[in-house]
Amino acid sequence: LHKKEIVEPVTILESPPMVVVGFVGYVETPRGLRALTSVWAGHLSEECKRRFYKTWKGRKHKAFTKYEKRWSEASKEGTPMQAEVERAKKYCQVIRAICHTQVRKVKIGQKKAHIKEIQVNGGTTEQKVDFAMNLFEQEVKIADCFSQDETIDIVGTTKGKGFNGVVTRWGVTRLVRKSHRGLRKVACIGSWHPARVSFQVPRSGQRGYHHRTEINKKIYRIGKSLKDDPANARTDNDLTEKAITPMGGFSHYGEVNEDWVMLKGTVMGPRKRLITMRKSLLPQVTRKALEKVTLKFIDTS
């Protein structure tokens, strides 16, 4: 903005490609959206199937076996799940792709994939359905969705802090030292009548582990995985061959081997927690959001 060199703290989010394994069609009713039909892909990976089980070990793993059999038989004759696809094209207004993460690729000690519906926008319903069907069992990379210098929103859960009192949780003032029955309290929690405590009064309880959405996070760089680009932290001014992982790995995390995103500033939650990234809902017009960022040096010491 001012042609100055500045140092910025950033966050690295490791983001291996997601896999599209189905779509859901919704119809608009006076009471909101109603799911009309869903179509799944012919093959689901093991990490995706694990999501449908509480305990995977010692089970028969029969989920989707009959569906896969039906799919393979129908694909010999023509297009599989023809009736459901036609029904979605005819009646649905909203189409959402069912995608799952490849959680095995990030070493966080989890084998069960996260599953999410992602809405398909633009075009007619037929085009949306065909678009989703063409992506079945395909990988969708982070670079296919977002680009550098784009401003996005992030959704996630904050770090849990457990049960806290009012002074920590609401920042009320402590009482005087000599006060009776403790001093980290609210002195008066309301009048006699109305004979109940209103919700505006600070009380003790859970702090942290809250769902939060943070808007306008700028993408400084989208990096390729180590096998595609071993020197993915190199810049035009700093030609050292180095990867984004600092020496000794990221603390409490490890090494970043898959695709990654560099966001300006902080991200809610501890390490290894799932973060949802989405396109900004508002048109970005400020000079700060539209400026092109040129990275000169990425410090990985």
Tab-separated table of C-alpha atoms in Angstrom:
chain	number	residue	atom	x	y	z
A	1	LEU	CA	0.000	0.000	0.000
A	2	HIS	CA	2.785	2.421	0.974
A	3	LYS	CA	5.541	0.587	-0.980
A	4	LYS	CA	7.144	-0.291	2.356
A	5	GLU	CA	8.615	-3.579	3.499
A	6	ILE	CA	6.800	-4.880	6.563
A	7	VAL	CA	7.014	-8.021	8.688
A	8	GLU	CA	3.746	-9.891	9.110
A	9	PRO	CA	2.871	-12.839	11.363
A	10	VAL	CA	1.135	-15.568	9.352
A	11	THR	CA	-0.565	-18.912	9.886
A	12	ILE	CA	0.104	-22.012	7.776
A	13	LEU	CA	-2.884	-24.291	7.156
A	14	GLU	CA	-2.079	-27.691	5.690
A	15	SER	CA	-4.807	-28.555	3.207
A	16	PRO	CA	-4.600	-31.855	1.319
A	17	PRO	CA	-7.077	-32.261	-1.577
A	18	MET	CA	-10.688	-33.137	-0.770
A	19	VAL	CA	-12.592	-35.888	-2.569
A	20	VAL	CA	-16.133	-35.469	-3.946
A	21	VAL	CA	-18.178	-38.588	-3.137
A	22	GLY	CA	-21.753	-37.533	-3.861
A	23	PHE	CA	-24.317	-34.776	-4.049
A	24	VAL	CA	-27.552	-33.820	-2.283
A	25	GLY	CA	-30.470	-32.113	-3.985
A	26	TYR	CA	-32.702	-29.734	-2.018
A	27	VAL	CA	-36.113	-28.321	-2.865
A	28	GLU	CA	-37.217	-24.928	-1.603
A	29	THR	CA	-40.364	-25.134	0.540
A	30	PRO	CA	-42.190	-22.393	2.476
A	31	ARG	CA	-40.438	-23.721	5.606
A	32	GLY	CA	-36.945	-23.638	4.092
A	33	LEU	CA	-34.892	-26.205	2.233
A	34	ARG	CA	-35.820	-29.897	2.265
A	35	ALA	CA	-33.440	-32.632	1.138
A	36	LEU	CA	-35.092	-34.449	-1.749
A	37	THR	CA	-32.504	-36.944	-2.931
A	38	SER	CA	-28.838	-37.815	-2.619
A	39	VAL	CA	-26.555	-39.712	-4.978
A	40	TRP	CA	-23.269	-41.235	-3.841
A	41	ALA	CA	-20.273	-42.276	-5.902
A	42	GLY	CA	-19.606	-45.890	-6.875
A	43	HIS	CA	-16.573	-46.264	-4.610
A	44	LEU	CA	-16.019	-44.749	-1.172
A	45	SER	CA	-12.608	-44.808	0.449
A	46	GLU	CA	-12.085	-46.485	3.796
A	47	GLU	CA	-11.478	-43.192	5.629
A	48	CYS	CA	-14.822	-41.907	4.355
A	49	LYS	CA	-16.657	-45.080	5.462
A	50	ARG	CA	-15.120	-44.798	8.906
A	51	ARG	CA	-17.249	-41.683	9.453
A	52	PHE	CA	-20.387	-43.883	9.420
A	53	TYR	CA	-19.125	-46.081	12.263
A	54	LYS	CA	-18.646	-45.397	15.952
A	55	THR	CA	-16.065	-48.183	16.187
A	56	TRP	CA	-14.485	-49.480	12.990
A	57	LYS	CA	-12.495	-52.315	14.540
A	58	GLY	CA	-14.233	-55.689	14.639
A	59	ARG	CA	-17.157	-54.549	12.462
A	60	LYS	CA	-18.289	-56.174	9.220
A	61	HIS	CA	-17.854	-52.924	7.241
A	62	LYS	CA	-21.027	-53.447	5.248
A	63	ALA	CA	-21.765	-49.733	4.737
A	64	PHE	CA	-22.407	-48.912	1.067
A	65	THR	CA	-21.627	-52.465	-0.134
A	66	LYS	CA	-25.107	-52.944	-1.614
A	67	TYR	CA	-25.056	-49.432	-3.045
A	68	GLU	CA	-21.718	-50.088	-4.746
A	69	LYS	CA	-23.074	-53.348	-6.160
A	70	ARG	CA	-26.143	-51.550	-7.533
A	71	TRP	CA	-23.895	-48.847	-8.980
A	72	SER	CA	-21.609	-51.315	-10.755
A	73	GLU	CA	-24.565	-53.262	-12.193
A	74	ALA	CA	-26.280	-50.082	-13.416
A	75	SER	CA	-23.091	-48.714	-14.969
A	76	LYS	CA	-22.856	-51.797	-17.227
A	77	GLU	CA	-26.249	-51.008	-18.776
A	78	GLY	CA	-25.929	-47.223	-18.912
A	79	THR	CA	-25.643	-44.360	-16.469
A	80	PRO	CA	-25.865	-45.401	-12.806
A	81	MET	CA	-28.554	-44.015	-10.475
A	82	GLN	CA	-30.420	-42.614	-13.476
A	83	ALA	CA	-33.757	-42.207	-11.667
A	84	GLU	CA	-32.285	-40.249	-8.742
A	85	VAL	CA	-30.222	-38.005	-11.010
A	86	GLU	CA	-33.243	-37.211	-13.206
A	87	ARG	CA	-35.336	-36.530	-10.102
A	88	ALA	CA	-32.720	-34.089	-8.820
A	89	LYS	CA	-32.539	-32.333	-12.195
A	90	LYS	CA	-36.307	-32.027	-12.401
A	91	TYR	CA	-37.308	-30.871	-8.930
A	92	CYS	CA	-34.280	-29.517	-7.024
A	93	GLN	CA	-33.237	-25.891	-6.761
A	94	VAL	CA	-30.109	-26.280	-4.603
A	95	ILE	CA	-27.361	-28.814	-5.292
A	96	ARG	CA	-24.583	-29.464	-2.792
A	97	ALA	CA	-21.584	-31.723	-3.354
A	98	ILE	CA	-20.676	-34.153	-0.564
A	99	CYS	CA	-16.917	-33.951	-0.020
A	100	HIS	CA	-14.593	-35.583	2.469
A	101	THR	CA	-11.108	-34.718	3.664
A	102	GLN	CA	-8.161	-37.051	3.149
A	103	VAL	CA	-7.258	-37.083	6.807
A	104	ARG	CA	-4.676	-39.857	6.374
A	105	LYS	CA	-2.453	-37.448	4.441
A	106	VAL	CA	-1.978	-35.140	7.410
A	107	LYS	CA	-0.320	-36.931	10.285
A	108	ILE	CA	-2.608	-35.932	13.134
A	109	GLY	CA	-3.377	-39.436	14.388
A	110	GLN	CA	-6.846	-39.572	12.916
A	111	LYS	CA	-8.193	-42.031	10.354
A	112	LYS	CA	-11.813	-40.936	10.137
A	113	ALA	CA	-12.484	-38.405	7.378
A	114	HIS	CA	-14.563	-35.258	7.900
A	115	ILE	CA	-17.563	-35.021	5.565
A	116	LYS	CA	-19.068	-31.726	4.412
A	117	GLU	CA	-21.660	-30.507	1.956
A	118	ILE	CA	-20.402	-27.737	-0.331
A	119	GLN	CA	-22.924	-25.820	-2.408
A	120	VAL	CA	-22.596	-25.652	-6.193
A	121	ASN	CA	-23.562	-22.225	-7.545
A	122	GLY	CA	-24.079	-20.854	-11.054
A	123	GLY	CA	-25.912	-22.336	-14.050
A	124	THR	CA	-29.118	-24.348	-14.195
A	125	THR	CA	-29.904	-27.310	-11.953
A	126	GLU	CA	-28.979	-29.746	-14.764
A	127	GLN	CA	-25.569	-28.112	-15.141
A	128	LYS	CA	-25.023	-28.196	-11.368
A	129	VAL	CA	-25.847	-31.910	-11.207
A	130	ASP	CA	-23.621	-32.726	-14.182
A	131	PHE	CA	-20.810	-30.646	-12.679
A	132	ALA	CA	-21.055	-32.540	-9.383
A	133	MET	CA	-21.298	-35.932	-11.137
A	134	ASN	CA	-18.165	-35.205	-13.186
A	135	LEU	CA	-16.235	-34.548	-9.968
A	136	PHE	CA	-17.209	-37.909	-8.381
A	137	GLU	CA	-14.162	-39.646	-6.871
A	138	GLN	CA	-11.951	-36.784	-8.109
A	139	GLU	CA	-9.612	-34.748	-5.947
A	140	VAL	CA	-10.318	-31.028	-5.538
A	141	LYS	CA	-7.187	-29.091	-4.621
A	142	ILE	CA	-7.065	-25.894	-2.589
A	143	ALA	CA	-5.656	-24.036	-5.604
A	144	ASP	CA	-8.830	-24.932	-7.580
A	145	CYS	CA	-10.968	-23.000	-5.065
A	146	PHE	CA	-8.831	-20.116	-3.824
A	147	SER	CA	-6.090	-17.948	-5.278
A	148	GLN	CA	-3.301	-15.773	-3.936
A	149	ASP	CA	-4.176	-12.268	-2.631
A	150	GLU	CA	-7.802	-13.360	-2.236
A	151	THR	CA	-9.697	-12.473	0.957
A	152	ILE	CA	-11.542	-15.387	2.550
A	153	ASP	CA	-13.468	-16.272	5.708
A	154	ILE	CA	-12.508	-19.007	8.141
A	155	VAL	CA	-14.844	-21.015	10.360
A	156	GLY	CA	-13.669	-23.088	13.296
A	157	THR	CA	-13.748	-23.806	17.008
A	158	THR	CA	-11.628	-21.872	19.510
A	159	LYS	CA	-9.270	-23.370	22.075
A	160	GLY	CA	-11.124	-24.818	25.049
A	161	LYS	CA	-10.380	-23.232	28.442
A	162	GLY	CA	-12.720	-25.268	30.636
A	163	PHE	CA	-14.934	-23.921	33.421
A	164	ASN	CA	-14.062	-20.357	34.417
A	165	GLY	CA	-15.334	-17.833	36.914
A	166	VAL	CA	-16.832	-14.421	36.195
A	167	VAL	CA	-13.613	-12.392	36.546
A	168	THR	CA	-11.851	-14.373	33.817
A	169	ARG	CA	-14.918	-15.092	31.708
A	170	TRP	CA	-16.609	-11.699	31.673
A	171	GLY	CA	-13.893	-9.367	32.991
A	172	VAL	CA	-15.930	-8.070	35.933
A	173	THR	CA	-14.042	-6.219	38.659
A	174	ARG	CA	-12.893	-8.133	41.729
A	175	LEU	CA	-14.497	-7.131	45.000
A	176	VAL	CA	-12.516	-5.565	47.863
A	177	ARG	CA	-10.056	-7.691	49.808
A	178	LYS	CA	-12.164	-7.900	52.980
A	179	SER	CA	-15.407	-8.959	51.254
A	180	HIS	CA	-17.357	-11.826	52.803
A	181	ARG	CA	-17.472	-15.249	51.058
A	182	GLY	CA	-14.896	-14.590	48.359
A	183	LEU	CA	-14.067	-11.717	46.070
A	184	ARG	CA	-13.950	-13.078	42.483
A	185	LYS	CA	-17.711	-12.730	42.239
A	186	VAL	CA	-20.571	-10.592	40.964
A	187	ALA	CA	-21.860	-8.745	44.037
A	188	CYS	CA	-25.477	-8.439	42.961
A	189	ILE	CA	-27.012	-10.783	40.410
A	190	GLY	CA	-30.253	-8.795	40.107
A	191	SER	CA	-33.220	-7.320	41.911
A	192	TRP	CA	-35.731	-9.305	43.965
A	193	HIS	CA	-38.349	-8.940	41.242
A	194	PRO	CA	-38.399	-10.228	38.522
A	195	ALA	CA	-37.692	-13.261	40.689
A	196	ARG	CA	-35.144	-14.848	38.351
A	197	VAL	CA	-31.654	-14.149	37.114
A	198	SER	CA	-31.712	-12.453	33.698
A	199	PHE	CA	-29.364	-13.606	30.965
A	200	GLN	CA	-27.444	-10.301	30.927
A	201	VAL	CA	-25.871	-11.043	34.321
A	202	PRO	CA	-22.328	-12.499	34.105
A	203	ARG	CA	-22.167	-16.042	35.504
A	204	SER	CA	-19.385	-18.604	35.632
A	205	GLY	CA	-19.271	-21.455	33.108
A	206	GLN	CA	-17.598	-22.815	29.992
A	207	ARG	CA	-14.995	-20.628	28.307
A	208	GLY	CA	-13.480	-21.444	24.926
A	209	TYR	CA	-14.346	-24.312	22.563
A	210	HIS	CA	-16.808	-21.933	20.886
A	211	HIS	CA	-17.752	-21.921	17.220
A	212	ARG	CA	-16.426	-18.796	15.521
A	213	THR	CA	-16.410	-17.298	12.031
A	214	GLU	CA	-13.690	-14.796	11.210
A	215	ILE	CA	-13.975	-12.750	8.030
A	216	ASN	CA	-11.488	-11.097	5.670
A	217	LYS	CA	-8.376	-13.251	6.004
A	218	LYS	CA	-5.912	-12.515	3.234
A	219	ILE	CA	-4.168	-15.385	1.448
A	220	TYR	CA	-0.458	-14.596	1.121
A	221	ARG	CA	0.517	-17.784	-0.669
A	222	ILE	CA	-0.876	-21.154	-1.725
A	223	GLY	CA	1.951	-23.706	-1.575
A	224	LYS	CA	2.258	-27.016	-3.358
A	225	SER	CA	3.008	-30.281	-1.572
A	226	LEU	CA	6.583	-31.373	-0.958
A	227	LYS	CA	6.602	-33.956	-3.735
A	228	ASP	CA	5.412	-31.397	-6.314
A	229	ASP	CA	7.637	-28.551	-5.129
A	230	PRO	CA	10.423	-29.368	-2.606
A	231	ALA	CA	11.375	-25.653	-2.338
A	232	ASN	CA	7.875	-24.314	-1.704
A	233	ALA	CA	9.033	-21.527	0.664
A	234	ARG	CA	11.341	-19.946	-1.898
A	235	THR	CA	10.727	-16.375	-3.063
A	236	ASP	CA	12.120	-14.282	-5.904
A	237	ASN	CA	14.429	-12.411	-3.511
A	238	ASP	CA	15.403	-15.432	-1.421
A	239	LEU	CA	16.499	-18.306	-3.646
A	240	THR	CA	17.372	-20.716	-0.826
A	241	GLU	CA	15.907	-24.159	-1.467
A	242	LYS	CA	13.733	-24.646	1.611
A	243	ALA	CA	10.339	-26.038	2.466
A	244	ILE	CA	7.745	-24.243	4.570
A	245	THR	CA	8.330	-26.485	7.615
A	246	PRO	CA	10.676	-24.740	10.084
A	247	MET	CA	13.698	-26.524	11.565
A	248	GLY	CA	12.492	-29.232	13.919
A	249	GLY	CA	8.946	-29.056	12.585
A	250	PHE	CA	6.011	-26.900	13.646
A	251	SER	CA	5.592	-27.109	17.417
A	252	HIS	CA	2.858	-29.532	18.496
A	253	TYR	CA	2.201	-30.350	14.863
A	254	GLY	CA	5.116	-31.746	12.859
A	255	GLU	CA	5.935	-31.403	9.196
A	256	VAL	CA	3.808	-29.979	6.393
A	257	ASN	CA	4.058	-32.355	3.434
A	258	GLU	CA	0.784	-31.620	1.591
A	259	ASP	CA	-0.574	-28.455	-0.073
A	260	TRP	CA	-0.772	-25.495	2.277
A	261	VAL	CA	-2.216	-22.001	2.565
A	262	MET	CA	-0.522	-19.032	4.191
A	263	LEU	CA	-3.014	-16.678	5.841
A	264	LYS	CA	-2.231	-13.295	7.341
A	265	GLY	CA	-2.668	-13.187	11.102
A	266	THR	CA	-4.094	-15.796	13.434
A	267	VAL	CA	-6.605	-18.600	13.139
A	268	MET	CA	-8.892	-19.771	15.939
A	269	GLY	CA	-8.315	-23.051	17.751
A	270	PRO	CA	-5.284	-25.170	18.689
A	271	ARG	CA	-2.978	-27.028	16.307
A	272	LYS	CA	-4.417	-29.950	14.336
A	273	ARG	CA	-7.978	-28.617	14.595
A	274	LEU	CA	-10.170	-28.589	11.507
A	275	ILE	CA	-10.695	-25.168	9.887
A	276	THR	CA	-13.278	-24.483	7.182
A	277	MET	CA	-12.319	-21.910	4.552
A	278	ARG	CA	-14.968	-20.248	2.433
A	279	LYS	CA	-15.249	-17.491	-0.132
A	280	SER	CA	-15.953	-14.038	1.261
A	281	LEU	CA	-19.690	-13.274	1.311
A	282	LEU	CA	-19.136	-9.552	0.720
A	283	PRO	CA	-17.538	-7.929	-2.324
A	284	GLN	CA	-14.037	-6.780	-1.381
A	285	VAL	CA	-13.525	-3.110	-2.281
A	286	THR	CA	-10.958	-1.726	0.172
A	287	ARG	CA	-7.431	-0.958	-1.009
A	288	LYS	CA	-6.040	-3.256	1.665
A	289	ALA	CA	-8.054	-6.226	0.404
A	290	LEU	CA	-7.237	-5.588	-3.251
A	291	GLU	CA	-3.517	-4.919	-2.917
A	292	LYS	CA	-1.063	-7.401	-4.416
A	293	VAL	CA	1.334	-8.870	-1.868
A	294	THR	CA	4.893	-9.689	-2.895
A	295	LEU	CA	6.622	-11.969	-0.417
A	296	LYS	CA	10.335	-11.261	-0.213
A	297	PHE	CA	11.382	-13.645	2.540
A	298	ILE	CA	9.702	-16.446	4.491
A	299	ASP	CA	11.419	-17.075	7.795
A	300	THR	CA	11.547	-20.820	8.541
A	301	SER	CA	14.260	-20.754	11.192
